[in-house]
Amino acid sequence: MCGIVGYIGKRDVAPLLLEGLQRLEYRGYDSAGIAVTGPKASGLKTVKAKGRVRDLEARVPSRFKGTTGIAHTRWATHGAPSDENAHPHLSQDEKVAVVHNGIIDNASELRAKLTADGVEFLSETDTEVLTHLIARSQADTLEEKVREALRHIEGTYGIAVLHADFNDRIVVARNGSPVVLGIGEKEMFVASDVAALVSHTRQVVTLDDGEMATIKADDYRTYTTEGSRTTASPTTVEWEAESYDMGGHDTYMHKEIFEQPDAVDRVLRGRIDDRFSTVHLGGLNLDAHDARKVRRVKILGCGTSYHAGMIGAQMIEELARIPADAEPASEFRYRNAVVDPDTLYVAVSQSGETYDVLAAVQELKRKGARVLGVVNVVGSAIAREADAGVYVHAGPEVCVVSTKCFTNTTVAFALLALHLGRIRDLSAADGKRIIEGLRMLPGQIAEILKREDEIKKIAKSYADARSMLFIGRVRGYPVAREASLKLKEVSYIHAEAYPASELKHGPLALIEPALPTVAIVPDDDLLEKNRAALEEIKARSGKILAVAHQEQEKADETIVVPKNENELDPILMGIPLQLLAYHTALALGRDIDKPRNLAKSVTVE
Ligand code: F6R
């Protein structure tokens, strides 16, 4: 989704902002723009371009000097991608420039009022109303002008504002869309995502909803949108700037798939307690007494995180014997769900900023529920909103499609399930068995990744499929769901996931040689049932690729993966299918890291 970068200091600002925008490219966007000023500048200078950051860069003139500036990558919501609709938006007198992430819900109403007052709009965006409101404010300070304008706004925003008459500062505000300040040596940064800052500083302040800040070259202050001062202490970002580089891989997706052995090692590190065959989860804030009182677990997430939650729910039921299920947060928030005091709600999110998940958490908290976050980005909105949580420590995930974070989230759920299980009825022997299984994961993932060439060959043979069916039963079903999502996102091949048990209740009608099936066939108590499904498909001349713990006779090809404990097998079985999606997309020449129409973190409705 849209990205914001801002800088105030002594350096030439345009190259810095363009570099920051490049670091935000992974979020998905369709146009970009930049506005600069400085103590010696008269007024603001702006350049905007539909297309990529490199298109913007090509338009920036050599004499585009300044030491203060804001920049933006836009993902079209109100109005098509175009030069005019790109941010920053300028006021009529060209003194105010605004970049904005989020959506202003009452924009059309405000636009009508402003138009009636004689304001001429240059774009179709919702953001432009904010620019005019700020410019028309009679208040004496920029902070007060912004505050006054925001009083008229309904909706979500992360904004950065420049004003030619107050060019010693940038004013920012947050409501539902992330804003992070980066503190440097006599220079300050602002961004919607730490990715844009970490090559300059790792000291950051994350604004809360309802908070504003004024940043100057050597100083910053934070306050509420009502004007009362707040205390925001800087924290240190753990992620290194290099984690955002491609590290010798051709794409971030490839890099992130191959980072999984290390990432899984990280989520386990320091958490295993061999003495009691359990795990310690520092941020959980759930003592044994409370944990015993949990009667249900409800997991909420979107997309891949929802699929990780489906695997998590099964692990919790199996290991802790607590009824558990997962539901898309995007559905849950709209259905006036019954909120039960004995249910533990778990919100899952890589970015920690997904609006549907955040809205579900806020609704749950409003109704008095206890919410745990299983989140990757430290200090993100969902992590802060949740009562407690488990960080998944996958490291920064840049590719729009999620791979390593999915895997780490499933491991984090295994830890949570083990923890809850050992407080309840899971025996120490079973706890030990699961711990041994967890310890095997990084090595087993590395083993699967060594089979890349074999999977690449298989992928090439599926690249001309128009559609593919993914099936799995019980533990295998969420794996099939996630594998099918991965394939459609990066290759644009239509894919559908079905429980293998449901085949004869409908989808069998689709089976023919042109519809390949990918079947998840673990060596568990359901092996024979799964084999029967393969037989049914084969009998109808369907082509089958199995992911299994042993060669499957009825399959045309089998990718054999190492066996772990039954409960942990789903963590491994999706990994070859990430590579399958990757190599199919590569064979088709897709834009792997930035699939069409998708954004990394969906911070709007
Ligand atoms: C798929 C994918 C999306 C996200 C979803 C939730 O590869 O990346 O489906 O999983 O948008 O995002 P987070 O996990 O950031 O809440």
CSV table of N, CA and C in Angstrom, one decimal, residues 284-286 290 294 296-300 332 337-347 357-373 382 384-388:
chain,number,residue,atom,x,y,z
A,284,LEU,N,3.6,-13.4,26.7
A,284,LEU,CA,2.2,-13.9,26.7
A,284,LEU,C,1.3,-13.4,27.8
A,285,ASN,N,1.9,-13.1,29.0
A,285,ASN,CA,1.1,-12.5,30.1
A,285,ASN,C,-0.1,-13.4,30.4
A,286,LEU,N,0.1,-14.7,30.4
A,286,LEU,CA,-1.1,-15.6,30.6
A,286,LEU,C,-0.5,-16.6,31.6
A,290,ASP,N,-4.9,-18.6,34.5
A,290,ASP,CA,-5.7,-18.0,33.4
A,290,ASP,C,-5.7,-19.0,32.2
A,294,VAL,N,-9.1,-21.0,29.9
A,294,VAL,CA,-9.5,-20.8,28.5
A,294,VAL,C,-10.4,-21.9,28.0
A,296,ARG,N,-12.1,-21.8,24.8
A,296,ARG,CA,-12.0,-21.8,23.4
A,296,ARG,C,-10.9,-20.9,22.9
A,297,VAL,N,-10.3,-21.2,21.7
A,297,VAL,CA,-9.4,-20.3,21.1
A,297,VAL,C,-9.9,-19.9,19.8
A,298,LYS,N,-10.0,-18.6,19.5
A,298,LYS,CA,-10.4,-18.1,18.2
A,298,LYS,C,-9.3,-17.4,17.5
A,299,ILE,N,-8.9,-17.8,16.4
A,299,ILE,CA,-7.7,-17.1,15.7
A,299,ILE,C,-8.2,-16.3,14.5
A,300,LEU,N,-7.8,-15.1,14.4
A,300,LEU,CA,-8.2,-14.2,13.4
A,300,LEU,C,-7.1,-13.6,12.6
A,332,PHE,N,-15.0,-11.8,10.2
A,332,PHE,CA,-15.4,-11.7,11.7
A,332,PHE,C,-15.8,-10.3,12.1
A,337,ALA,N,-20.1,-10.8,15.9
A,337,ALA,CA,-19.8,-12.1,16.6
A,337,ALA,C,-20.1,-12.1,18.1
A,338,VAL,N,-20.5,-13.3,18.6
A,338,VAL,CA,-20.7,-13.4,20.0
A,338,VAL,C,-19.3,-13.4,20.7
A,339,VAL,N,-19.1,-12.5,21.5
A,339,VAL,CA,-17.8,-12.4,22.2
A,339,VAL,C,-17.9,-13.0,23.6
A,340,ASP,N,-17.1,-14.1,23.7
A,340,ASP,CA,-17.3,-14.9,24.9
A,340,ASP,C,-16.1,-14.7,25.9
A,341,PRO,N,-16.3,-14.4,27.2
A,341,PRO,CA,-15.3,-14.1,28.1
A,341,PRO,C,-14.3,-15.2,28.3
A,342,ASP,N,-14.7,-16.5,28.1
A,342,ASP,CA,-13.7,-17.6,28.3
A,342,ASP,C,-13.0,-18.0,27.0
A,343,THR,N,-13.1,-17.2,26.0
A,343,THR,CA,-12.4,-17.5,24.7
A,343,THR,C,-11.2,-16.6,24.7
A,344,LEU,N,-10.1,-17.3,24.3
A,344,LEU,CA,-8.8,-16.5,24.0
A,344,LEU,C,-8.8,-16.2,22.6
A,345,TYR,N,-8.8,-14.9,22.2
A,345,TYR,CA,-8.7,-14.4,20.8
A,345,TYR,C,-7.3,-14.2,20.4
A,346,VAL,N,-6.9,-14.7,19.2
A,346,VAL,CA,-5.6,-14.5,18.8
A,346,VAL,C,-5.6,-13.8,17.4
A,347,ALA,N,-4.9,-12.7,17.3
A,347,ALA,CA,-4.9,-11.9,16.1
A,347,ALA,C,-3.5,-12.2,15.4
A,357,VAL,N,-7.6,-6.8,10.4
A,357,VAL,CA,-7.3,-7.5,11.6
A,357,VAL,C,-7.3,-6.5,12.8
A,358,LEU,N,-6.8,-5.3,12.5
A,358,LEU,CA,-6.7,-4.3,13.6
A,358,LEU,C,-8.2,-4.0,14.0
A,359,ALA,N,-9.1,-3.8,13.0
A,359,ALA,CA,-10.4,-3.5,13.3
A,359,ALA,C,-11.1,-4.6,14.1
A,360,ALA,N,-10.8,-5.8,13.8
A,360,ALA,CA,-11.3,-7.0,14.6
A,360,ALA,C,-10.8,-6.9,16.0
A,361,VAL,N,-9.5,-6.6,16.2
A,361,VAL,CA,-9.0,-6.5,17.5
A,361,VAL,C,-9.6,-5.4,18.3
A,362,GLN,N,-9.8,-4.3,17.7
A,362,GLN,CA,-10.4,-3.1,18.4
A,362,GLN,C,-11.8,-3.4,18.8
A,363,GLU,N,-12.6,-4.1,17.9
A,363,GLU,CA,-13.9,-4.5,18.3
A,363,GLU,C,-14.0,-5.5,19.4
A,364,LEU,N,-13.0,-6.4,19.4
A,364,LEU,CA,-13.0,-7.4,20.5
A,364,LEU,C,-12.6,-6.7,21.8
A,365,LYS,N,-11.7,-5.8,21.8
A,365,LYS,CA,-11.3,-5.2,23.0
A,365,LYS,C,-12.4,-4.3,23.6
A,366,ARG,N,-13.1,-3.7,22.6
A,366,ARG,CA,-14.2,-2.8,23.1
A,366,ARG,C,-15.3,-3.7,23.8
A,367,LYS,N,-15.4,-4.9,23.4
A,367,LYS,CA,-16.3,-5.8,24.0
A,367,LYS,C,-15.7,-6.6,25.2
A,368,GLY,N,-14.5,-6.2,25.6
A,368,GLY,CA,-13.9,-6.8,26.8
A,368,GLY,C,-13.2,-8.1,26.6
A,369,ALA,N,-12.9,-8.5,25.4
A,369,ALA,CA,-12.2,-9.7,25.2
A,369,ALA,C,-10.7,-9.6,25.4
A,370,ARG,N,-10.1,-10.8,25.7
A,370,ARG,CA,-8.7,-10.8,25.8
A,370,ARG,C,-8.1,-11.2,24.5
A,371,VAL,N,-7.1,-10.4,24.0
A,371,VAL,CA,-6.6,-10.6,22.6
A,371,VAL,C,-5.1,-10.8,22.7
A,372,LEU,N,-4.6,-11.9,22.1
A,372,LEU,CA,-3.2,-12.1,21.9
A,372,LEU,C,-2.8,-11.8,20.5
A,373,GLY,N,-1.6,-11.2,20.3
A,373,GLY,CA,-1.1,-11.0,19.0
A,373,GLY,C,-0.1,-12.0,18.6
A,382,ILE,N,-1.0,-3.8,15.5
A,382,ILE,CA,-1.8,-4.9,16.2
A,382,ILE,C,-1.0,-5.4,17.4
A,384,ARG,N,0.7,-3.6,19.4
A,384,ARG,CA,0.4,-2.6,20.4
A,384,ARG,C,-1.0,-2.7,21.0
A,385,GLU,N,-1.9,-3.0,20.1
A,385,GLU,CA,-3.3,-3.0,20.5
A,385,GLU,C,-3.6,-4.3,21.3
A,386,ALA,N,-2.9,-5.4,21.0
A,386,ALA,CA,-3.2,-6.7,21.7
A,386,ALA,C,-2.8,-6.6,23.1
A,387,ASP,N,-3.4,-7.4,24.0
A,387,ASP,CA,-3.1,-7.4,25.4
A,387,ASP,C,-1.7,-8.0,25.7
A,388,ALA,N,-1.4,-8.9,24.8
A,388,ALA,CA,-0.1,-9.6,25.0
A,388,ALA,C,0.2,-10.3,23.7
